[in-house]
Short mmCIF file of C-alpha atoms in Angstrom, two decimals:
data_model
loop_
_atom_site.label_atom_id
_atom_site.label_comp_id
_atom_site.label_asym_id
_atom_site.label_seq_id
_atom_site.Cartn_x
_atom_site.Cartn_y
_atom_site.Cartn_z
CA UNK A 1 0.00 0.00 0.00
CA UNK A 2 2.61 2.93 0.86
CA UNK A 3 4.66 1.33 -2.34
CA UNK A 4 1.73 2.45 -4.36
CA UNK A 5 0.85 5.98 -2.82
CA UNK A 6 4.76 6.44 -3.01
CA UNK A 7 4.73 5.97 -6.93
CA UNK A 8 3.58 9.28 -7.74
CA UNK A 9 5.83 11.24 -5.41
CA UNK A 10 8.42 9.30 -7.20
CA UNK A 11 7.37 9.75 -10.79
CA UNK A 12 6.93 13.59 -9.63
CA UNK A 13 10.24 14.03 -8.03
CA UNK A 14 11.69 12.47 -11.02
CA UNK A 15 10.28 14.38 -13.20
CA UNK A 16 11.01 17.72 -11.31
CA UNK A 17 15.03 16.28 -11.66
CA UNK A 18 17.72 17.51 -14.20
CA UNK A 19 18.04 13.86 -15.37
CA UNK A 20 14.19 13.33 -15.77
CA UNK A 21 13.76 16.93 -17.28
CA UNK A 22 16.65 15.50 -19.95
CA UNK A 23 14.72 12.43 -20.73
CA UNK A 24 11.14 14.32 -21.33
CA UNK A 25 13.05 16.62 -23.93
CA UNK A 26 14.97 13.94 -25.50
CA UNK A 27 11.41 11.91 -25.80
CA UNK A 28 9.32 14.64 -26.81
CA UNK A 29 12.23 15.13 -29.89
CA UNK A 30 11.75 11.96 -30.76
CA UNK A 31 7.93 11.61 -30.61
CA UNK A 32 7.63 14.55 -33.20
CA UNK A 33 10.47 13.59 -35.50
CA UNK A 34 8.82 10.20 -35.71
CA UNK A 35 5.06 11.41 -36.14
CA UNK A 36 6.22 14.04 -38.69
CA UNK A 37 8.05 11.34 -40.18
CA UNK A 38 5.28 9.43 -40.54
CA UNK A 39 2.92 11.79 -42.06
CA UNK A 40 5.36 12.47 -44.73
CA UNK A 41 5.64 9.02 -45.39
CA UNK A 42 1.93 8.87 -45.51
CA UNK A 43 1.99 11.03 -48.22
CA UNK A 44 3.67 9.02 -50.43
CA UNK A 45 1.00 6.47 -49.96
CA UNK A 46 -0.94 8.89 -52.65
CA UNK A 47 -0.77 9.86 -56.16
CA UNK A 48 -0.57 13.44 -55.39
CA UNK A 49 0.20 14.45 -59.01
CA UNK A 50 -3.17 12.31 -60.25
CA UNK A 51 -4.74 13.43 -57.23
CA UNK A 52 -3.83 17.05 -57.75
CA UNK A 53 -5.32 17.11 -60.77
CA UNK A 54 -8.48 16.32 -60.04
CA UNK A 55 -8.55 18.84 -56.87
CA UNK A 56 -12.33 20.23 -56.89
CA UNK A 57 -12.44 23.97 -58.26
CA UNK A 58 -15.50 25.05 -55.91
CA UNK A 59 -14.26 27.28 -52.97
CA UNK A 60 -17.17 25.81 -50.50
CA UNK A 61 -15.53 22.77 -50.37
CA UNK A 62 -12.74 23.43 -48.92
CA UNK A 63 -14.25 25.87 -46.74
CA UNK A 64 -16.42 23.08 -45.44
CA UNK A 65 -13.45 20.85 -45.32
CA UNK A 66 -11.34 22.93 -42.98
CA UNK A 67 -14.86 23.23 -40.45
CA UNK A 68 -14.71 19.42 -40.79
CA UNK A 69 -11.29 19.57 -39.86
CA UNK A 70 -11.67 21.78 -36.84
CA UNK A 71 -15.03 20.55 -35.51
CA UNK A 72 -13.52 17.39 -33.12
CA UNK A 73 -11.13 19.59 -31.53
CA UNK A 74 -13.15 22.38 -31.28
CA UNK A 75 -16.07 19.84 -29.34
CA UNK A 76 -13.31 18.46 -27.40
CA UNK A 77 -11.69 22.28 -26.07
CA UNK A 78 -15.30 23.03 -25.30
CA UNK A 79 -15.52 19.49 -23.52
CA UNK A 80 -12.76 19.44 -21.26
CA UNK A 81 -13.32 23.37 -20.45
CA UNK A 82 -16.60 22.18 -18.54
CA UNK A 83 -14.55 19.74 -16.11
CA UNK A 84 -10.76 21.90 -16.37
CA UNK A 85 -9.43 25.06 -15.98
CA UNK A 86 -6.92 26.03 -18.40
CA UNK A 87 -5.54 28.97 -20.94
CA UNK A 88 -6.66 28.74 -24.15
CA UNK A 89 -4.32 29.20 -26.52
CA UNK A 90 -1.44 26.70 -25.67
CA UNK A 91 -5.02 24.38 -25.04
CA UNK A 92 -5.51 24.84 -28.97
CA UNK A 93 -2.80 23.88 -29.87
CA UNK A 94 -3.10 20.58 -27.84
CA UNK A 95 -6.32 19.69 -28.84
CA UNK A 96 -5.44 19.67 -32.83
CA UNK A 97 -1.96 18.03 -31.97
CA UNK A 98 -4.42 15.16 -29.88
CA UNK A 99 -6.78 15.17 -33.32
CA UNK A 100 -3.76 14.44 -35.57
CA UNK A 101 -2.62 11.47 -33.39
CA UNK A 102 -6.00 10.06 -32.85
CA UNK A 103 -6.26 10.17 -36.32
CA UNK A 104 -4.14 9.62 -38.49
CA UNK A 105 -1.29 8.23 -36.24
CA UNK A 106 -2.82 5.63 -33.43
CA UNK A 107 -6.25 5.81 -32.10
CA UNK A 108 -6.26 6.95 -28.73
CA UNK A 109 -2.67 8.05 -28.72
CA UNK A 110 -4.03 11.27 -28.41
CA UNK A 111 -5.44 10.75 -24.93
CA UNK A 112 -2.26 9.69 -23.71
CA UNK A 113 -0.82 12.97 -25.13
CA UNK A 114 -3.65 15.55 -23.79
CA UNK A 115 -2.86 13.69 -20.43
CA UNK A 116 0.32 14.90 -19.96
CA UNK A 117 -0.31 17.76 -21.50
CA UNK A 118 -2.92 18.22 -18.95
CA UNK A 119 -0.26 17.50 -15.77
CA UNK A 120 1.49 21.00 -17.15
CA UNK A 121 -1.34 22.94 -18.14
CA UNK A 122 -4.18 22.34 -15.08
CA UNK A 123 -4.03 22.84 -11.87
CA UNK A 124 -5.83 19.59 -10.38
CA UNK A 125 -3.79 16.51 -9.15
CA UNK A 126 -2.72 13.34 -11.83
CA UNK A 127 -5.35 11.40 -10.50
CA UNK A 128 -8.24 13.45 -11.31
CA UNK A 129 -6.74 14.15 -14.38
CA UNK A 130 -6.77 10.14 -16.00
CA UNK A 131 -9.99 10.22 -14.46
CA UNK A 132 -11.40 13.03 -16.09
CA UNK A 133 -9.96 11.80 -19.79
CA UNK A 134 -11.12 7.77 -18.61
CA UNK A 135 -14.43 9.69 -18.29
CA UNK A 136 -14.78 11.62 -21.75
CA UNK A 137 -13.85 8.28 -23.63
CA UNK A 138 -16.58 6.75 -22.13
CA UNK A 139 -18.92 9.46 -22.26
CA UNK A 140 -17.67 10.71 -26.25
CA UNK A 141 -17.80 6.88 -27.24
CA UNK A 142 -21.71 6.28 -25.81
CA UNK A 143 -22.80 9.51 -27.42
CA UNK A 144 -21.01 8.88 -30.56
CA UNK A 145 -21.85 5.17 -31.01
CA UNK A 146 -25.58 6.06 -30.17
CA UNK A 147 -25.89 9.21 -33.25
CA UNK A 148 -23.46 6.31 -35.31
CA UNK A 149 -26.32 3.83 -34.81
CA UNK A 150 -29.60 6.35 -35.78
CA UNK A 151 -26.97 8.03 -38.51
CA UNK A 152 -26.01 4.31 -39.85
CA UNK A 153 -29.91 3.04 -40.40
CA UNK A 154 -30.80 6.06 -41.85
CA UNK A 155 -28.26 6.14 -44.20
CA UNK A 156 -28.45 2.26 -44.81
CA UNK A 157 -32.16 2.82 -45.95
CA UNK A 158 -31.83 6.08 -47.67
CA UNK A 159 -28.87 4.25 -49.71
CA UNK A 160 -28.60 2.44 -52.58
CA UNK A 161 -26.29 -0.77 -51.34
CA UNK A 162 -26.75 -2.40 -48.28
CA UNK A 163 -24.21 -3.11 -45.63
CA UNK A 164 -24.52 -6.95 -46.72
CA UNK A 165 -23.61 -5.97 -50.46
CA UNK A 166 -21.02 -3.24 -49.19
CA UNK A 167 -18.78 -5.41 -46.77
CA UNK A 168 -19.81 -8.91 -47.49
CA UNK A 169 -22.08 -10.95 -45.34
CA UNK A 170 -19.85 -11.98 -43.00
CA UNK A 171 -17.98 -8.64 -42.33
CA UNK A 172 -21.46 -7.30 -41.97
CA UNK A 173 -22.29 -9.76 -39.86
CA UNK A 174 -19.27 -8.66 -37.75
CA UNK A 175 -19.66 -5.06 -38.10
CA UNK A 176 -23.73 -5.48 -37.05
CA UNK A 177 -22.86 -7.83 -34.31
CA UNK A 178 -19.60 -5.39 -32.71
CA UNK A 179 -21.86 -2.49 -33.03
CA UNK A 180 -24.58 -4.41 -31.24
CA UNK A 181 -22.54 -5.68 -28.46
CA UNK A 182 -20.81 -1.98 -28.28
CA UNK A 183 -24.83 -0.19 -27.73
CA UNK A 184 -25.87 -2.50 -25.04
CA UNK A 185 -22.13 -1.77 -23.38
CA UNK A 186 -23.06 1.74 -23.73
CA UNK A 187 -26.35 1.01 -22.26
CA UNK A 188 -24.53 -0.37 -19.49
CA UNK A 189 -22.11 1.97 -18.91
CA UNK A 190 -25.02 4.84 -18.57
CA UNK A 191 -26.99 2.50 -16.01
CA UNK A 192 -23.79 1.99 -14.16
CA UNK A 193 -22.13 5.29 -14.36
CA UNK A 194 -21.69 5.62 -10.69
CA UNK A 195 -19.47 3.16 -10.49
CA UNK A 196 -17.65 2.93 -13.70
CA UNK A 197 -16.79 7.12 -14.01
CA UNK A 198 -16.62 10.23 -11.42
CA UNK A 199 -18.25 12.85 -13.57
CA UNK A 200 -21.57 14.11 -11.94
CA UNK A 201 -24.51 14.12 -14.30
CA UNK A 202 -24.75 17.95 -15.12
CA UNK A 203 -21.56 18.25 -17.00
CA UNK A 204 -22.07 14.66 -17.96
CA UNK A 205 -25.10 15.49 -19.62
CA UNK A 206 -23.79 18.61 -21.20
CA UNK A 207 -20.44 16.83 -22.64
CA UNK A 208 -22.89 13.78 -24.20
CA UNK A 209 -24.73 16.65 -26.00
CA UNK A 210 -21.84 18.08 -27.09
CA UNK A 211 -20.96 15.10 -28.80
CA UNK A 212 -24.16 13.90 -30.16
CA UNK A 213 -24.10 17.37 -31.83
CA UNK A 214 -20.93 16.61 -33.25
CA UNK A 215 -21.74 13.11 -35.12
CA UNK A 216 -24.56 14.80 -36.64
CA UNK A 217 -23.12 18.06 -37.73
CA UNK A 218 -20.19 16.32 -38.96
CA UNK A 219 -22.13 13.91 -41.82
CA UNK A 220 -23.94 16.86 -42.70
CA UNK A 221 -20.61 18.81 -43.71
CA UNK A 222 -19.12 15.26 -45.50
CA UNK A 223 -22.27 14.91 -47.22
CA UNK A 224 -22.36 18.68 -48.41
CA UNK A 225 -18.52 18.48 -48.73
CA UNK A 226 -18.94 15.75 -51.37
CA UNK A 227 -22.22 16.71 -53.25
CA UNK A 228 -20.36 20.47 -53.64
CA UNK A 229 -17.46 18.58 -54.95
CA UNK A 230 -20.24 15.97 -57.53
CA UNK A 231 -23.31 17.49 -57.70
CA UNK A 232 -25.07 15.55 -60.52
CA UNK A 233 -24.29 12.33 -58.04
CA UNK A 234 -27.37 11.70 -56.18
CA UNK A 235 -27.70 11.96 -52.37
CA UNK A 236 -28.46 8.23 -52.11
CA UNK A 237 -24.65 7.55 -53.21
CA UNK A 238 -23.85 9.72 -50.29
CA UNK A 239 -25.97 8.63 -47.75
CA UNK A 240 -23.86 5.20 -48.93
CA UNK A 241 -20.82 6.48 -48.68
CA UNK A 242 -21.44 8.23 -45.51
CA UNK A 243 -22.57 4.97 -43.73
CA UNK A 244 -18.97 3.57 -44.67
CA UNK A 245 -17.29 6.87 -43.26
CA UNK A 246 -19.59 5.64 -39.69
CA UNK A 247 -18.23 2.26 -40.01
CA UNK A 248 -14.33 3.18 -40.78
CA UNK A 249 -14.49 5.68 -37.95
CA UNK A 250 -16.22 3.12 -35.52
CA UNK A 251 -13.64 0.69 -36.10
CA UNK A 252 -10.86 1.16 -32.83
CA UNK A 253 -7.02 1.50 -32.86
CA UNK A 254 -6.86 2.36 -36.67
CA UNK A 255 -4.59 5.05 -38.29
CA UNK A 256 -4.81 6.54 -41.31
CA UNK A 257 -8.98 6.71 -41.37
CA UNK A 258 -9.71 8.45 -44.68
CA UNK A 259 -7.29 6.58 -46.31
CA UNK A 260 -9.16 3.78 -45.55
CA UNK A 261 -12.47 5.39 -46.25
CA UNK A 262 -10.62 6.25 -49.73
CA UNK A 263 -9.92 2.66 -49.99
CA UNK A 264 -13.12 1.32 -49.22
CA UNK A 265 -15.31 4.28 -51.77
CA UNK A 266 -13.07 3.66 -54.68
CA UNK A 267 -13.67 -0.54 -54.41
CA UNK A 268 -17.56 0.21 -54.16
CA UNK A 269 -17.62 3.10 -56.72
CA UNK A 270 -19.05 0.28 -59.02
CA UNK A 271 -22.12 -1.15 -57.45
CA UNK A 272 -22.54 3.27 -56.88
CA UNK A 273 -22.76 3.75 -60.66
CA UNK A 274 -20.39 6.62 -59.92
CA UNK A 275 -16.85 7.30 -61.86
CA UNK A 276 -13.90 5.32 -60.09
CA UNK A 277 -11.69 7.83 -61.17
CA UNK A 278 -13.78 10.70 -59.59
CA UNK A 279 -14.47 9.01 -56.69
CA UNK A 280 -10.42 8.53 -56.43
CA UNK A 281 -9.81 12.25 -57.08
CA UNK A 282 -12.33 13.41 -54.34
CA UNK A 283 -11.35 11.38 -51.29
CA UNK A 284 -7.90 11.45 -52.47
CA UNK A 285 -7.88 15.24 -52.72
CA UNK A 286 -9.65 14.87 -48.57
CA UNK A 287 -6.70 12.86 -47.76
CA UNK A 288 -4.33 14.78 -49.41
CA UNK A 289 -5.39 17.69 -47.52
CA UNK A 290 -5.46 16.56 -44.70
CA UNK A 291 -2.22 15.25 -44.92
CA UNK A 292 -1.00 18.81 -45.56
CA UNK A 293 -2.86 20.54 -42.86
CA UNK A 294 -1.81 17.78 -40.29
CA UNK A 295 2.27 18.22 -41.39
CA UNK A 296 1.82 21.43 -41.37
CA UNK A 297 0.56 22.15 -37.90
CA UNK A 298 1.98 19.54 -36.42
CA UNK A 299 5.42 20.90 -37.15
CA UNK A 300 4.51 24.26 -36.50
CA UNK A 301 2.64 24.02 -33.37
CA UNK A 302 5.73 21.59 -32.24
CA UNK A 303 8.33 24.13 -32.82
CA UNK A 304 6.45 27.01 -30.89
CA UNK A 305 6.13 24.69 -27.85
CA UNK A 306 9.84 23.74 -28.27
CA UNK A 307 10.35 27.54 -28.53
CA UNK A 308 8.40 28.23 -25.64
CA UNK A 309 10.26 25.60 -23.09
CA UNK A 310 13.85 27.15 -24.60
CA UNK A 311 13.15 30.97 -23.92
CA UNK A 312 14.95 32.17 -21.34
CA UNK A 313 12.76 32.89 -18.13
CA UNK A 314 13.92 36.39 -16.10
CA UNK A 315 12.68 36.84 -12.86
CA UNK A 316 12.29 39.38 -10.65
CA UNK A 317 12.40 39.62 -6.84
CA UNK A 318 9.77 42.06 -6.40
CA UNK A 319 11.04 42.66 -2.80
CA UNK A 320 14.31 43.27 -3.59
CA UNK A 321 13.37 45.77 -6.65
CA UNK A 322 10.91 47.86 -4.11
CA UNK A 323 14.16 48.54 -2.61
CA UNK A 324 16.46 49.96 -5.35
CA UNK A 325 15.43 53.54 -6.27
CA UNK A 326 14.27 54.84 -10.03
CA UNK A 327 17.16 54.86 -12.43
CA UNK A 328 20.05 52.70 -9.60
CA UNK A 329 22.21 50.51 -11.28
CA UNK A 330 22.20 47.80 -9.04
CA UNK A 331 25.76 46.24 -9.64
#
């Protein structure tokens, strides 16, 4: 027992130490060489000369793509500010960095990251920290699977393919069966919330809503996104494609979603009656974007925060300056 309330006195005084302030610094290098190493090699994953060509020419889309881009860390900021206290700006920053490694690097990779950013940025002890972030998985995942379920049947009726002709039977037998079995473990988790999480109902209530919101308002921009992009496609190819975006993004622990999606839309572009080559061009030109955006602030906002933990601090001993008159050198 006093071995384990001694660990985080430990892991604190170790981290307060020159050696352990070393090792952070050395990892943190390392973490964003290799994660802007990776989205570069990501990159090459694409045809970006074929997909560059076929770029849409309509200015709303990429409007709506950057509000895409911006919505899940914008929910999340506005999440976490109900249960933490914390500045804004560096928060930001953190929140896109956490979207770009949920993403496109590791699913839930980002939690770990917003976590320590978390033990630097908000006043509260480490404990109530994981506890907070154990709590908004569970509450963003009920909310999220719940609009994914109403979202998915809608979609799968409004369609033209079913799930069956989409995935194959038994991969929609799988999918049906996992999202099942994930509903009734929401349903659980809800009933049981008192013992599973900490979060009192108010802001629990508040954070699900946020994230209900966010499901919805986010198929409404793809949808628009892509019928800007094709409009003489009809809006049952997109309710289609949509339901696959649901499934990809339902689907744990896997990187590199809208390539994915990308995969999956250009193999069913037949059954659609759609152009493969357009289809390719369009969620290509998503990727490719979003490859762009995601090197692009991930290297930036990295090299202000390495910035920011280099400048040189000055302080002042406010005592000691009450002393010295206007306009005394003091050495």
């Amino acid at each position: 027992m006093n071995n384990t309330t001694g660990l985080p006195a430990r892991w604190t005084a170790f981290s307060d130490s020159r050696r352990g302030r070393r090792l952070f610094r050395v990892g943190r290098a390392l973490l964003t060489i290799g994660v802007l190493g990776y989205l570069v090699y990501e990159l090459r994953g694409l045809d970006i000369a074929e997909v560059a060509h076929g770029l849409p020419s309509i200015a709303g889309f990429y409007i709506l793509l950057i509000a895409l881009y911006f919505l899940l860390p914008a929910v999340q900021l506005l999440a976490y500010r109900i249960t933490w206290r914390f500045d804004l700006r560096p928060a930001i920053s953190a929140f896109i960095k956490k979207r770009i490694l949920n993403k496109d690097v590791l699913g839930y990779s980002g939690e770990v990251y917003i976590f320590t950013w978390a033990c630097d940025h908000v006043e509260l002890p480490a404990r109530s920290l994981g506890k907070t972030v154990r709590d908004m998985n569970i509450i963003s995942a009920a909310a999220s699977t719940l609009m994914a379920v109403v979202l998915l049947a809608f979609f799968v009726v409004q369609g033209q393919v079913s799930i069956k002709n989409l995935l194959g039977e038994t991969q929609a037998i799988a999918v049906a069966g996992g999202m099942a079995f994930t509903l009734i473990l929401v349903l659980v988790v809800i009933r049981l919330r008192r013992y599973l999480f900490s979060m009192s109902f108010r802001p629990s209530a508040c954070i699900f809503g946020l994230h209900m919101g966010r499901m919805l308002v986010r198929q409404v921009l793809e949808i628009s996104m892509w019928h800007l992009a094709m409009p003489d496609v009809p809006l049952q190819v997109w309710f289609t494609y949509a339901a696959v975006s649901i499934i990809v993004a339902r689907i744990p622990f896997l990187p590199s979603q809208d390539l994915v999606t990308m995969g999956l839309a250009v193999s069913i572009s037949g059954m659609m009656n759609v152009s493969e080559a357009h289809i390719f061009a369009l969620f290509g030109a998503i990727a490719l974007v979003n490859r762009c955006i995601n090197l692009l602030f991930f290297a930036a906002l990295s090299l202000n925060m390495r910035r920011k933990r280099t400048a040189p601090s000055v302080t002042i001993d406010t005592e000691e300056a009450s002393l010295v008159p206007p306009g005394t050198d003091k050495s």
